[in-house]
Short mmCIF file of C-alpha atoms in Angstrom, two decimals:
data_model
loop_
_atom_site.label_atom_id
_atom_site.label_comp_id
_atom_site.label_asym_id
_atom_site.label_seq_id
_atom_site.Cartn_x
_atom_site.Cartn_y
_atom_site.Cartn_z
CA MET A 187 -113.36 -85.70 -41.95
CA SER A 188 -110.38 -87.53 -40.43
CA ASN A 189 -107.03 -85.86 -40.06
CA ASN A 190 -105.69 -87.70 -43.13
CA GLY A 191 -108.29 -86.20 -45.46
CA LEU A 192 -110.57 -89.23 -45.64
CA LYS A 193 -114.22 -88.66 -44.85
CA GLN A 194 -115.59 -90.67 -41.91
CA HIS A 195 -118.99 -92.34 -42.25
CA LYS A 196 -121.50 -93.80 -39.83
CA VAL A 197 -121.66 -97.53 -40.57
CA GLY A 198 -123.39 -99.97 -38.20
CA VAL A 199 -122.42 -103.48 -37.14
CA ILE A 200 -124.75 -105.08 -39.70
CA GLY A 201 -123.21 -103.05 -42.50
CA ILE A 202 -119.70 -104.09 -41.48
CA VAL A 203 -120.75 -107.74 -41.08
CA GLY A 204 -122.03 -107.57 -44.65
CA MET A 205 -118.73 -106.16 -45.88
CA ILE A 206 -116.68 -108.77 -43.99
CA TYR A 207 -118.89 -111.57 -45.29
CA ALA A 208 -118.59 -110.29 -48.85
CA MET A 209 -114.83 -109.81 -48.49
CA THR A 210 -114.06 -113.19 -46.92
CA ALA A 211 -116.75 -115.51 -48.26
CA ALA A 212 -119.47 -114.23 -50.60
CA GLY A 213 -120.73 -117.79 -50.98
CA ALA A 214 -119.16 -121.25 -51.16
CA TYR A 215 -118.11 -120.98 -54.79
CA GLY A 216 -114.72 -122.62 -55.25
CA ILE A 217 -115.30 -125.45 -52.78
CA GLU A 218 -116.50 -127.64 -55.67
CA ASP A 219 -112.89 -128.09 -56.77
CA MET A 220 -111.89 -129.18 -53.27
CA VAL A 221 -114.40 -132.04 -53.37
CA SER A 222 -113.07 -133.70 -56.52
CA SER A 223 -109.39 -133.11 -55.80
CA SER A 224 -109.38 -134.16 -52.12
CA GLY A 225 -112.48 -136.27 -51.61
CA PRO A 226 -115.76 -135.26 -49.94
CA GLY A 227 -114.76 -136.40 -46.46
CA MET A 228 -111.47 -134.51 -46.45
CA THR A 229 -113.18 -131.43 -47.87
CA VAL A 230 -115.70 -131.31 -45.03
CA ILE A 231 -112.96 -131.99 -42.47
CA MET A 232 -110.87 -129.13 -43.81
CA LEU A 233 -113.88 -126.79 -43.85
CA PHE A 234 -114.26 -127.43 -40.13
CA VAL A 235 -110.57 -127.54 -39.20
CA LEU A 236 -109.30 -124.51 -41.13
CA PRO A 237 -111.53 -122.05 -39.25
CA LEU A 238 -110.09 -123.32 -35.96
CA ILE A 239 -106.40 -123.32 -36.89
CA TRP A 240 -106.37 -120.56 -39.49
CA ALA A 241 -109.40 -118.26 -39.76
CA PHE A 242 -110.37 -118.00 -36.08
CA PRO A 243 -106.90 -117.08 -34.72
CA ILE A 244 -106.41 -114.56 -37.52
CA ALA A 245 -109.87 -113.08 -37.00
CA LEU A 246 -109.36 -112.65 -33.24
CA ALA A 247 -105.84 -111.26 -33.63
CA SER A 248 -107.18 -108.83 -36.23
CA SER A 249 -109.97 -107.93 -33.82
CA GLU A 250 -107.55 -107.11 -31.01
CA LEU A 251 -105.13 -105.23 -33.23
CA GLY A 252 -107.94 -103.43 -35.02
CA SER A 253 -109.55 -102.27 -31.78
CA ALA A 254 -106.21 -101.14 -30.32
CA ILE A 255 -104.93 -99.48 -33.49
CA PRO A 256 -108.01 -98.51 -35.54
CA ASP A 257 -106.02 -96.60 -38.12
CA GLU A 258 -106.53 -96.47 -41.88
CA CYS A 259 -105.08 -99.64 -43.44
CA GLY A 260 -104.85 -101.33 -40.04
CA PHE A 261 -102.76 -104.38 -41.00
CA TYR A 262 -100.06 -102.04 -42.33
CA ARG A 263 -100.04 -99.93 -39.15
CA TRP A 264 -100.05 -102.98 -36.89
CA VAL A 265 -96.89 -104.44 -38.42
CA GLN A 266 -95.21 -101.05 -38.76
CA ARG A 267 -95.80 -100.31 -35.09
CA ALA A 268 -94.65 -103.74 -33.96
CA LEU A 269 -91.76 -104.47 -36.32
CA GLY A 270 -90.83 -101.17 -37.92
CA GLU A 271 -90.94 -99.41 -41.27
CA PHE A 272 -89.36 -102.16 -43.38
CA TRP A 273 -91.70 -104.95 -42.27
CA GLY A 274 -94.68 -102.60 -42.39
CA PHE A 275 -93.85 -101.99 -46.04
CA GLN A 276 -93.56 -105.73 -46.67
CA ILE A 277 -97.08 -106.49 -45.46
CA GLY A 278 -98.46 -103.47 -47.28
CA TRP A 279 -96.73 -104.60 -50.46
CA LEU A 280 -97.88 -108.22 -50.15
CA LYS A 281 -101.45 -107.24 -49.38
CA ASN A 282 -101.86 -104.55 -51.98
CA ILE A 283 -100.12 -106.30 -54.86
CA GLY A 284 -102.26 -109.31 -54.01
CA ILE A 285 -105.39 -107.18 -54.09
CA TYR A 286 -104.46 -105.70 -57.47
CA ILE A 287 -104.48 -109.26 -58.79
CA ASN A 288 -107.37 -110.50 -56.65
CA VAL A 289 -109.86 -107.92 -57.82
CA ALA A 290 -109.45 -109.25 -61.35
CA VAL A 291 -110.01 -112.82 -60.10
CA PHE A 292 -113.54 -111.99 -59.01
CA VAL A 293 -114.40 -110.22 -62.25
CA VAL A 294 -113.24 -113.30 -64.16
CA LEU A 295 -115.27 -115.66 -61.93
CA ALA A 296 -118.40 -113.53 -62.12
CA THR A 297 -118.25 -113.39 -65.89
CA ASP A 298 -117.47 -117.10 -66.21
CA TYR A 299 -120.73 -118.01 -64.45
CA ILE A 300 -122.79 -115.77 -66.73
CA ALA A 301 -120.85 -116.74 -69.86
CA SER A 302 -121.36 -120.43 -69.17
CA TYR A 303 -125.10 -120.02 -68.57
CA LEU A 304 -125.78 -117.64 -71.50
CA GLY A 305 -123.19 -119.05 -73.91
CA LEU A 306 -121.34 -115.76 -74.37
CA THR A 307 -118.45 -115.42 -76.82
CA ASN A 308 -115.01 -114.32 -75.61
CA PHE A 309 -115.65 -110.80 -76.88
CA GLN A 310 -119.05 -110.61 -75.17
CA SER A 311 -117.49 -111.92 -71.96
CA TYR A 312 -114.84 -109.21 -72.02
CA ILE A 313 -117.47 -106.51 -72.59
CA CYS A 314 -119.31 -107.90 -69.55
CA LYS A 315 -116.09 -107.59 -67.52
CA VAL A 316 -115.61 -104.00 -68.64
CA VAL A 317 -119.17 -103.12 -67.57
CA ILE A 318 -118.68 -104.73 -64.14
CA ILE A 319 -115.45 -102.84 -63.55
CA ALA A 320 -116.97 -99.53 -64.68
CA VAL A 321 -120.10 -99.83 -62.51
CA PHE A 322 -118.30 -100.75 -59.30
CA THR A 323 -115.57 -98.21 -59.88
CA TRP A 324 -118.31 -95.57 -59.91
CA ILE A 325 -119.82 -97.01 -56.70
CA ASN A 326 -116.47 -96.86 -54.91
CA LEU A 327 -115.82 -93.34 -56.12
CA ARG A 328 -119.05 -92.40 -54.32
CA GLY A 329 -117.55 -93.30 -50.93
CA ILE A 330 -117.47 -96.05 -48.31
CA LYS A 331 -121.07 -95.59 -47.16
CA ASP A 332 -122.37 -96.67 -50.55
CA VAL A 333 -120.06 -99.68 -50.55
CA ALA A 334 -121.43 -100.79 -47.17
CA ILE A 335 -125.04 -100.54 -48.37
CA VAL A 336 -124.38 -102.50 -51.56
CA SER A 337 -122.35 -105.15 -49.69
CA SER A 338 -125.07 -105.68 -47.09
CA ILE A 339 -127.73 -106.21 -49.77
CA ILE A 340 -125.55 -108.61 -51.76
CA SER A 341 -124.46 -110.55 -48.67
CA GLY A 342 -128.10 -111.01 -47.68
CA ALA A 343 -128.93 -112.43 -51.10
CA ILE A 344 -126.01 -114.86 -50.91
CA LEU A 345 -127.03 -116.10 -47.45
CA VAL A 346 -130.59 -116.72 -48.65
CA ALA A 347 -129.38 -118.54 -51.77
CA PHE A 348 -127.09 -120.93 -49.91
CA ALA A 349 -129.69 -121.46 -47.19
CA GLY A 350 -132.01 -122.54 -50.01
CA ILE A 351 -129.40 -124.96 -51.37
CA ALA A 352 -128.90 -126.45 -47.89
CA ILE A 353 -132.65 -126.92 -47.37
CA ILE A 354 -133.17 -128.47 -50.81
CA GLY A 355 -130.19 -130.76 -50.33
CA PHE A 356 -131.20 -131.99 -46.89
CA LEU A 357 -134.80 -132.57 -48.03
CA ASN A 358 -133.46 -134.83 -50.79
CA PHE A 359 -130.69 -136.44 -48.74
CA SER A 360 -130.04 -139.97 -50.07
CA GLN A 361 -126.39 -140.92 -49.50
CA ASN A 362 -123.38 -140.55 -47.24
CA PRO A 363 -121.78 -137.17 -48.04
CA PHE A 364 -118.48 -138.05 -46.35
CA GLU A 365 -117.38 -141.06 -48.41
CA PRO A 366 -114.73 -141.52 -49.54
CA VAL A 367 -112.73 -139.50 -47.06
CA VAL A 368 -109.72 -139.28 -49.37
CA ALA A 369 -109.90 -139.05 -53.17
CA THR A 370 -109.05 -142.22 -55.06
CA GLY A 371 -105.31 -142.57 -55.56
CA GLN A 372 -104.48 -139.79 -53.08
CA THR A 373 -102.53 -140.01 -49.85
CA VAL A 374 -103.85 -138.22 -46.79
CA ILE A 375 -101.09 -135.60 -47.03
CA GLY A 376 -101.73 -135.17 -50.74
CA SER A 377 -105.44 -134.67 -50.12
CA ILE A 378 -104.74 -132.11 -47.41
CA GLY A 379 -102.41 -130.31 -49.79
CA SER A 380 -105.13 -130.14 -52.43
CA SER A 381 -107.72 -128.88 -49.92
CA ILE A 382 -105.53 -126.41 -48.10
CA ALA A 383 -104.64 -124.54 -51.29
CA ILE A 384 -108.23 -123.58 -51.95
CA GLY A 385 -109.42 -123.67 -48.34
CA MET A 386 -106.95 -121.07 -47.10
CA TRP A 387 -107.99 -118.84 -49.98
CA MET A 388 -111.64 -119.34 -48.97
CA TYR A 389 -110.86 -118.46 -45.34
CA ALA A 390 -108.89 -115.29 -46.02
CA GLY A 391 -109.51 -111.57 -45.80
CA TYR A 392 -110.38 -111.01 -42.13
CA GLU A 393 -107.85 -108.23 -41.76
CA SER A 394 -109.20 -106.31 -44.74
CA MET A 395 -112.04 -104.59 -42.89
CA SER A 396 -109.39 -102.85 -40.81
CA SER A 397 -108.32 -101.07 -44.00
CA LEU A 398 -111.50 -99.03 -43.67
CA ALA A 399 -111.21 -98.29 -39.94
CA GLY A 400 -110.07 -94.75 -40.61
CA GLU A 401 -113.33 -94.03 -42.44
CA VAL A 402 -115.73 -95.53 -39.88
CA GLU A 403 -116.86 -93.26 -37.04
CA ASN A 404 -116.77 -96.07 -34.46
CA PRO A 405 -114.03 -98.56 -35.48
CA GLN A 406 -114.33 -100.43 -32.16
CA ILE A 407 -117.38 -102.24 -33.60
CA ILE A 408 -115.21 -104.00 -36.20
CA PRO A 409 -114.05 -106.83 -33.84
CA LYS A 410 -117.67 -107.50 -32.88
CA ALA A 411 -118.60 -107.69 -36.55
CA ILE A 412 -115.78 -110.17 -37.28
CA ILE A 413 -116.92 -112.52 -34.52
CA ILE A 414 -120.50 -112.39 -35.85
CA ALA A 415 -119.42 -112.94 -39.45
CA LEU A 416 -117.17 -115.99 -38.89
CA PRO A 417 -119.93 -118.49 -37.92
CA LEU A 418 -122.02 -117.27 -40.86
CA ILE A 419 -119.14 -117.99 -43.21
CA ILE A 420 -118.50 -121.47 -41.77
CA GLY A 421 -122.19 -122.30 -42.06
CA THR A 422 -122.30 -121.02 -45.62
CA TYR A 423 -119.47 -123.38 -46.56
CA VAL A 424 -120.29 -126.53 -44.60
CA LEU A 425 -124.09 -126.85 -44.69
CA PRO A 426 -124.66 -126.47 -48.46
CA THR A 427 -121.66 -128.71 -49.20
CA VAL A 428 -122.83 -131.57 -46.96
CA ALA A 429 -126.43 -131.20 -48.15
CA SER A 430 -125.46 -131.13 -51.82
CA LEU A 431 -123.14 -134.14 -51.57
CA GLY A 432 -125.89 -136.05 -49.78
CA ALA A 433 -128.42 -135.15 -52.47
CA VAL A 434 -126.54 -135.55 -55.78
CA GLY A 435 -123.29 -137.35 -54.90
CA GLN A 436 -120.91 -137.74 -57.89
CA TRP A 437 -118.09 -136.27 -55.81
CA ASP A 438 -115.46 -137.15 -58.43
CA LYS A 439 -117.23 -134.97 -61.01
CA TRP A 440 -117.49 -131.88 -58.83
CA GLY A 441 -115.77 -128.71 -59.96
CA SER A 442 -116.28 -125.20 -61.30
CA GLU A 443 -117.01 -126.74 -64.72
CA GLY A 444 -118.62 -129.93 -63.40
CA VAL A 445 -121.18 -130.87 -60.76
CA SER A 446 -121.81 -128.05 -58.29
CA TYR A 447 -124.37 -126.44 -56.03
CA VAL A 448 -126.19 -125.28 -59.16
CA ASP A 449 -126.93 -128.91 -60.06
CA VAL A 450 -128.73 -129.44 -56.75
CA ALA A 451 -130.96 -126.45 -57.43
CA MET A 452 -131.59 -127.31 -61.10
CA LYS A 453 -132.41 -130.96 -60.31
CA PHE A 454 -134.88 -130.38 -57.50
CA ALA A 455 -136.02 -126.75 -58.03
CA PRO A 456 -135.25 -125.52 -61.59
CA ALA A 457 -136.64 -122.03 -61.10
CA PHE A 458 -134.50 -121.59 -58.02
CA GLY A 459 -131.54 -122.88 -60.03
CA VAL A 460 -131.78 -119.95 -62.43
CA ALA A 461 -131.85 -117.55 -59.50
CA PHE A 462 -128.88 -119.33 -57.97
CA VAL A 463 -126.79 -118.74 -61.11
CA MET A 464 -127.53 -115.05 -60.73
CA VAL A 465 -126.45 -115.18 -57.10
CA ALA A 466 -123.19 -116.83 -58.20
CA PHE A 467 -122.63 -113.82 -60.42
CA ILE A 468 -123.58 -111.41 -57.64
CA SER A 469 -121.30 -113.20 -55.17
CA ASN A 470 -118.17 -112.50 -57.16
CA ILE A 471 -118.98 -108.93 -58.12
CA SER A 472 -119.54 -108.27 -54.42
CA MET A 473 -115.99 -109.48 -53.76
CA PHE A 474 -114.71 -107.19 -56.48
CA ASN A 475 -116.75 -104.32 -55.04
CA VAL A 476 -115.36 -104.55 -51.51
CA TYR A 477 -111.79 -105.40 -52.46
CA LEU A 478 -111.74 -102.36 -54.72
CA ALA A 479 -112.57 -100.23 -51.67
CA SER A 480 -110.04 -101.94 -49.42
CA GLY A 481 -107.17 -102.09 -51.89
CA ALA A 482 -107.39 -98.45 -52.89
CA ARG A 483 -106.89 -97.35 -49.30
CA GLY A 484 -103.90 -99.63 -48.73
CA PHE A 485 -101.49 -97.82 -51.03
CA PHE A 486 -103.07 -94.50 -49.96
CA VAL A 487 -101.57 -94.83 -46.48
CA MET A 488 -98.23 -96.07 -47.78
CA ALA A 489 -98.06 -93.01 -50.02
CA GLU A 490 -98.67 -90.80 -46.98
CA ASP A 491 -95.62 -92.48 -45.42
CA ASN A 492 -93.58 -91.65 -48.54
CA LEU A 493 -93.30 -95.32 -49.46
CA ALA A 494 -95.48 -95.26 -52.58
CA PRO A 495 -96.22 -92.78 -55.39
CA LYS A 496 -97.71 -89.56 -54.05
CA ALA A 497 -100.36 -89.56 -56.77
CA LEU A 498 -102.18 -92.28 -54.81
CA VAL A 499 -102.85 -89.76 -52.00
CA LYS A 500 -105.13 -87.58 -54.10
CA CYS A 501 -108.70 -87.53 -52.75
CA ASP A 502 -111.95 -86.43 -54.30
CA LYS A 503 -113.08 -83.27 -52.47
CA LYS A 504 -116.78 -84.15 -52.52
CA HIS A 505 -116.65 -87.76 -51.34
CA GLY A 506 -113.21 -87.87 -49.70
CA VAL A 507 -112.08 -91.04 -51.47
CA PRO A 508 -108.64 -91.80 -53.00
CA TYR A 509 -109.87 -91.70 -56.58
CA VAL A 510 -106.44 -92.14 -58.22
CA ALA A 511 -105.84 -95.39 -56.33
CA ILE A 512 -109.34 -96.66 -57.16
CA LEU A 513 -108.88 -95.84 -60.84
CA SER A 514 -105.46 -97.52 -60.91
CA LEU A 515 -106.99 -100.71 -59.50
CA SER A 516 -109.70 -100.58 -62.13
CA ILE A 517 -107.21 -100.12 -64.96
CA VAL A 518 -105.12 -103.07 -63.75
CA SER A 519 -108.30 -105.14 -63.51
CA LEU A 520 -109.14 -104.33 -67.13
CA ILE A 521 -105.76 -105.77 -68.13
CA LEU A 522 -105.66 -108.81 -65.84
CA CYS A 523 -109.24 -109.94 -66.43
CA ALA A 524 -108.04 -111.27 -69.80
CA PHE A 525 -106.16 -114.03 -67.92
CA LYS A 526 -107.65 -117.28 -66.62
CA PHE A 527 -108.84 -117.74 -63.06
CA ASP A 528 -106.31 -120.43 -62.10
CA ILE A 529 -103.35 -118.35 -63.30
CA LEU A 530 -104.40 -115.35 -61.21
CA VAL A 531 -105.14 -117.39 -58.09
CA THR A 532 -101.79 -119.20 -58.36
CA ILE A 533 -100.02 -115.86 -58.19
CA VAL A 534 -102.09 -114.58 -55.26
CA SER A 535 -102.31 -117.60 -52.96
CA LEU A 536 -98.85 -117.70 -51.43
CA PHE A 537 -98.80 -113.94 -50.77
CA ASN A 538 -101.38 -114.52 -48.04
CA LEU A 539 -99.10 -116.89 -46.15
CA GLY A 540 -96.47 -114.21 -45.54
CA LEU A 541 -99.10 -111.58 -44.89
CA TYR A 542 -100.90 -113.47 -42.13
CA SER A 543 -97.66 -114.68 -40.57
CA LEU A 544 -96.56 -111.05 -40.18
CA ILE A 545 -99.89 -110.15 -38.58
CA MET A 546 -99.62 -112.95 -36.02
CA ILE A 547 -95.99 -112.10 -35.24
CA SER A 548 -96.99 -108.46 -34.76
CA GLN A 549 -99.74 -109.48 -32.36
CA MET A 550 -97.22 -111.31 -30.17
CA VAL A 551 -94.61 -108.54 -30.40
CA LEU A 552 -97.05 -105.76 -29.48
CA ARG A 553 -98.24 -107.70 -26.41
CA ARG A 554 -94.63 -107.46 -25.16
CA LYS A 555 -93.66 -104.11 -26.63
CA GLU A 556 -96.78 -102.22 -25.52
CA PRO A 557 -98.48 -104.24 -22.76
CA ASP A 558 -100.42 -101.20 -21.54
CA LEU A 559 -101.82 -100.26 -24.96
CA PRO A 560 -105.62 -99.89 -24.58
CA ARG A 561 -107.30 -102.86 -26.24
CA PRO A 562 -111.12 -102.56 -26.30
CA TYR A 563 -111.12 -106.17 -27.49
CA LYS A 564 -108.46 -108.54 -26.15
CA ILE A 565 -107.71 -112.24 -26.60
CA ARG A 566 -108.00 -113.53 -23.04
CA LEU A 567 -105.73 -116.57 -23.05
CA GLY A 568 -102.84 -115.22 -21.01
CA LYS A 569 -99.34 -114.56 -22.33
CA VAL A 570 -98.37 -118.16 -23.10
CA GLY A 571 -101.82 -119.09 -24.36
CA THR A 572 -101.93 -116.12 -26.72
CA ASP A 573 -98.46 -116.97 -28.06
CA ILE A 574 -99.53 -120.56 -28.79
CA PHE A 575 -102.79 -119.33 -30.31
CA CYS A 576 -100.93 -116.94 -32.62
CA THR A 577 -98.22 -119.45 -33.54
CA ILE A 578 -100.70 -122.00 -34.89
CA PRO A 579 -101.50 -120.08 -38.13
CA ILE A 580 -97.77 -119.49 -38.68
CA ILE A 581 -97.15 -123.24 -38.51
CA VAL A 582 -100.09 -123.83 -40.86
CA ALA A 583 -98.66 -121.26 -43.29
CA PHE A 584 -95.23 -122.92 -43.18
CA ILE A 585 -96.69 -126.35 -43.94
CA ALA A 586 -98.99 -125.00 -46.65
CA LEU A 587 -96.04 -123.32 -48.32
CA PHE A 588 -94.58 -126.72 -49.20
CA ILE A 589 -97.70 -128.84 -49.84
CA ASN A 590 -99.74 -126.38 -51.90
CA GLY A 591 -97.82 -127.28 -55.06
CA THR A 592 -94.49 -126.44 -56.62
CA ASP A 593 -95.97 -123.83 -58.97
CA TYR A 594 -97.55 -122.02 -56.00
CA PHE A 595 -94.23 -122.26 -54.17
CA VAL A 596 -92.17 -120.82 -57.03
CA MET A 597 -94.49 -117.98 -58.02
CA GLY A 598 -95.25 -117.01 -54.43
CA LEU A 599 -91.65 -116.85 -53.25
CA LEU A 600 -90.51 -115.05 -56.39
CA GLY A 601 -93.29 -112.55 -55.70
CA MET A 602 -92.09 -112.14 -52.12
CA ILE A 603 -88.60 -111.27 -53.36
CA SER A 604 -90.12 -108.18 -54.96
CA GLY A 605 -90.99 -106.80 -51.49
CA PRO A 606 -87.47 -105.99 -50.24
CA VAL A 607 -86.49 -104.77 -53.72
CA ALA A 608 -89.50 -102.43 -53.91
CA TYR A 609 -88.77 -101.11 -50.41
CA ILE A 610 -85.19 -100.20 -51.33
CA VAL A 611 -86.38 -98.39 -54.48
CA PHE A 612 -89.29 -96.49 -52.88
CA LYS A 613 -87.38 -95.66 -49.70
CA ARG A 614 -84.55 -94.10 -51.69
CA ILE A 615 -86.87 -92.25 -54.10
CA TYR A 616 -89.57 -90.99 -51.70
CA GLY A 617 -87.71 -90.95 -48.37
CA GLY A 618 -90.11 -93.01 -46.26
CA LEU A 619 -90.96 -92.06 -42.68
CA TYR A 620 -87.73 -90.04 -42.43
CA LYS A 621 -89.38 -87.24 -44.39
CA ASN A 622 -92.25 -87.12 -41.88
CA ASP A 623 -90.08 -87.21 -38.75
CA PRO A 624 -86.27 -87.25 -39.23
CA VAL A 625 -85.62 -87.48 -35.49
CA LYS A 626 -87.90 -90.45 -34.83
CA TYR A 627 -87.03 -92.27 -38.06
CA PRO A 628 -83.35 -91.52 -38.81
CA ILE A 629 -81.62 -92.80 -41.93
CA ASN A 630 -78.10 -93.91 -42.71
CA LYS A 631 -76.66 -91.15 -44.89
CA LYS A 632 -74.63 -93.64 -46.93
CA THR A 633 -77.38 -96.14 -47.76
CA LYS A 634 -80.30 -93.67 -47.58
CA LEU A 635 -82.20 -96.43 -45.80
CA ALA A 636 -83.47 -96.41 -42.21
CA VAL A 637 -80.89 -97.21 -39.57
CA GLY A 638 -80.78 -101.01 -39.26
CA ASP A 639 -82.58 -101.61 -42.56
CA THR A 640 -79.60 -103.35 -44.11
CA ARG A 641 -79.77 -105.99 -41.37
CA ARG A 642 -83.52 -106.38 -41.84
CA ILE A 643 -83.09 -106.75 -45.59
CA ALA A 644 -80.31 -109.30 -45.02
CA PHE A 645 -82.64 -111.28 -42.73
CA ALA A 646 -85.49 -111.15 -45.27
CA PHE A 647 -83.34 -112.44 -48.12
CA GLY A 648 -81.77 -115.02 -45.82
CA LEU A 649 -85.18 -116.30 -44.75
CA LEU A 650 -86.33 -116.59 -48.36
CA ALA A 651 -83.13 -118.47 -49.22
CA VAL A 652 -83.68 -120.94 -46.37
CA LEU A 653 -87.30 -121.56 -47.42
CA MET A 654 -86.21 -122.15 -51.00
CA PHE A 655 -83.47 -124.59 -49.99
CA ILE A 656 -85.97 -126.50 -47.83
CA GLY A 657 -88.34 -126.61 -50.79
CA ARG A 658 -85.53 -127.81 -53.05
CA LEU A 659 -84.95 -130.75 -50.70
CA PHE A 660 -88.61 -131.55 -49.92
CA LEU A 661 -90.52 -131.07 -53.17
CA PRO A 662 -88.80 -133.69 -55.40
CA GLY A 663 -89.86 -136.49 -53.06
CA TYR A 664 -93.32 -135.08 -52.40
CA GLU A 665 -94.54 -134.06 -55.85
CA ASP A 666 -95.73 -136.04 -58.88
CA HIS A 667 -93.32 -134.79 -61.54
CA GLN A 668 -95.54 -135.89 -64.43
CA TYR A 669 -98.42 -133.76 -63.15
CA TYR A 670 -96.55 -130.58 -64.04
CA ALA A 671 -95.65 -131.85 -67.51
CA ASP A 672 -99.33 -132.62 -68.13
CA THR A 673 -100.60 -129.37 -66.60
CA TYR A 674 -98.21 -127.01 -68.38
CA GLY A 675 -97.68 -129.06 -71.54
CA VAL A 676 -93.90 -128.99 -71.15
CA ASP A 677 -91.79 -132.11 -70.56
CA GLY A 678 -89.48 -131.65 -67.59
CA MET A 679 -91.51 -128.72 -66.23
CA PHE A 680 -90.91 -129.87 -62.67
CA ASP A 681 -87.14 -129.83 -63.27
CA ILE A 682 -87.47 -126.30 -64.64
CA PHE A 683 -89.21 -125.27 -61.42
CA MET A 684 -86.42 -126.89 -59.39
CA THR A 685 -83.80 -124.98 -61.37
CA LEU A 686 -85.63 -121.70 -60.78
CA ILE A 687 -85.81 -122.43 -57.05
CA THR A 688 -82.09 -123.23 -56.91
CA ILE A 689 -81.08 -120.08 -58.78
CA ALA A 690 -83.40 -117.88 -56.71
CA ALA A 691 -82.14 -119.44 -53.46
CA ILE A 692 -78.52 -118.77 -54.38
CA ILE A 693 -79.29 -115.17 -55.37
CA CYS A 694 -81.16 -114.55 -52.10
CA ALA A 695 -78.34 -116.11 -50.06
CA VAL A 696 -75.73 -113.93 -51.79
CA LEU A 697 -77.85 -110.79 -51.29
CA SER A 698 -78.29 -111.68 -47.62
CA VAL A 699 -74.52 -111.87 -47.16
CA ILE A 700 -73.95 -108.63 -49.09
CA PHE A 701 -76.47 -106.66 -47.02
CA MET A 702 -75.08 -108.10 -43.79
CA VAL A 703 -71.61 -106.93 -44.80
CA ILE A 704 -73.01 -103.47 -45.56
CA TYR A 705 -74.72 -103.48 -42.17
CA ASN A 706 -71.52 -104.32 -40.32
CA LYS A 707 -69.58 -101.62 -42.16
CA THR A 708 -72.11 -98.77 -42.13
CA ASP A 709 -75.00 -99.46 -39.76
CA ALA A 710 -73.95 -101.56 -36.79
CA LYS A 711 -72.51 -98.72 -34.74
CA ASP A 712 -75.75 -96.71 -35.08
CA VAL A 713 -78.11 -99.51 -34.05
CA VAL A 714 -78.97 -99.47 -30.37
CA ASN A 715 -81.15 -102.07 -28.62
CA GLU A 716 -82.56 -103.53 -31.80
#
């Protein structure tokens, strides 16, 4: 039993590789939409490029940070240690709110595969969702060891299934899988924008295994597991995609409701095709399974820091798991699984950009702030090399913010505004780290926030305002305005988005000025060497 009340379990490298694979990949489902929207050539290019400029740097930074600070909910502790309480809360908020939505995404996807194959009614589909949520809630309430076992079994089945698709596709290879490079009528930038929206979602989640570090007896094996898992994930994406495009073509008809990997199996090996549909179902419930475990423990640690409701700290005495947090995730999933997949993903996608940017910034800050911190795994590129390595994903995130789509931009940034607001509310209600150690984490008696928080909040709102103003200038010339009218069924929808961005930008700018004034009047004299 760890000192925070969570039971530690003996989980090997293979078990953790299975969990990472399930959490970050669980099959190539979703890539079908990249093919038709961006073109087969661009899709394959992005599947190779994104691991290098996005997934690999994040995975290695998470490995170093996770080995140096193998605490429960690692990403939260990394940022808190590097940047302080406020920014630690921001990444915890972004990650955990995203998970509350994301868990429902996988239930919806899993049920959609089965519903499409069996012809289920809406009511039958919802009953299926309820059963999935109930079963995996029970598994997670049993403890992390059971989750690792289930994840390893499921991940093995997914690897076998996609290996089968790759073999079948290559054996029936009959055409160039890379043509055209760019979808008809698309520009190169437009095609990249279409690919990067889904691709970054496909290559996400590498920090999540650190959420369980506090419950694994030997957390130093997590970096090793990440490095093993990444090539498996790349192979799972690239090989079946190239093989399938070479076997069946029809790139412009690919999609979750069109031509897919299932068609390759059904055309050349019908019996295997039926099994593959089942694996598609298993793939997504495995994602739900592992994210339920990870997400529950995120708010658990924030509650220990008096930055979230204390009820989330309650653990089951027998299994040592935060059962209240797990049950709250399950209840939210029951509500959100009534929504469509694209709506849920739109809300989640942009949260990851801020989350991973904070992780990479923390990696660079901790290298300077604590150069002698023991790091069982360390990125060996030197100071300048590591900075460049960590800056690349931040640049990618910045670009993706503006080319993902205006709806992603609006919903994501509006969601990010909730972070500083939630911090102010929870800090004032629950006290934050001040209640744990008043000397180490002093507060301003007037604002009841940590010393210097008003300046941090001013910076956060100012940054959001700047991003929104940049978007307001860039998006009108980049986007197809009619696309949003057609997609949402509302004439002038793009103009509505622009109005929302303008209003939100002005509000954030005003709040930034207000908090900076408060800082100068109440906080500045107490801040030393910040």
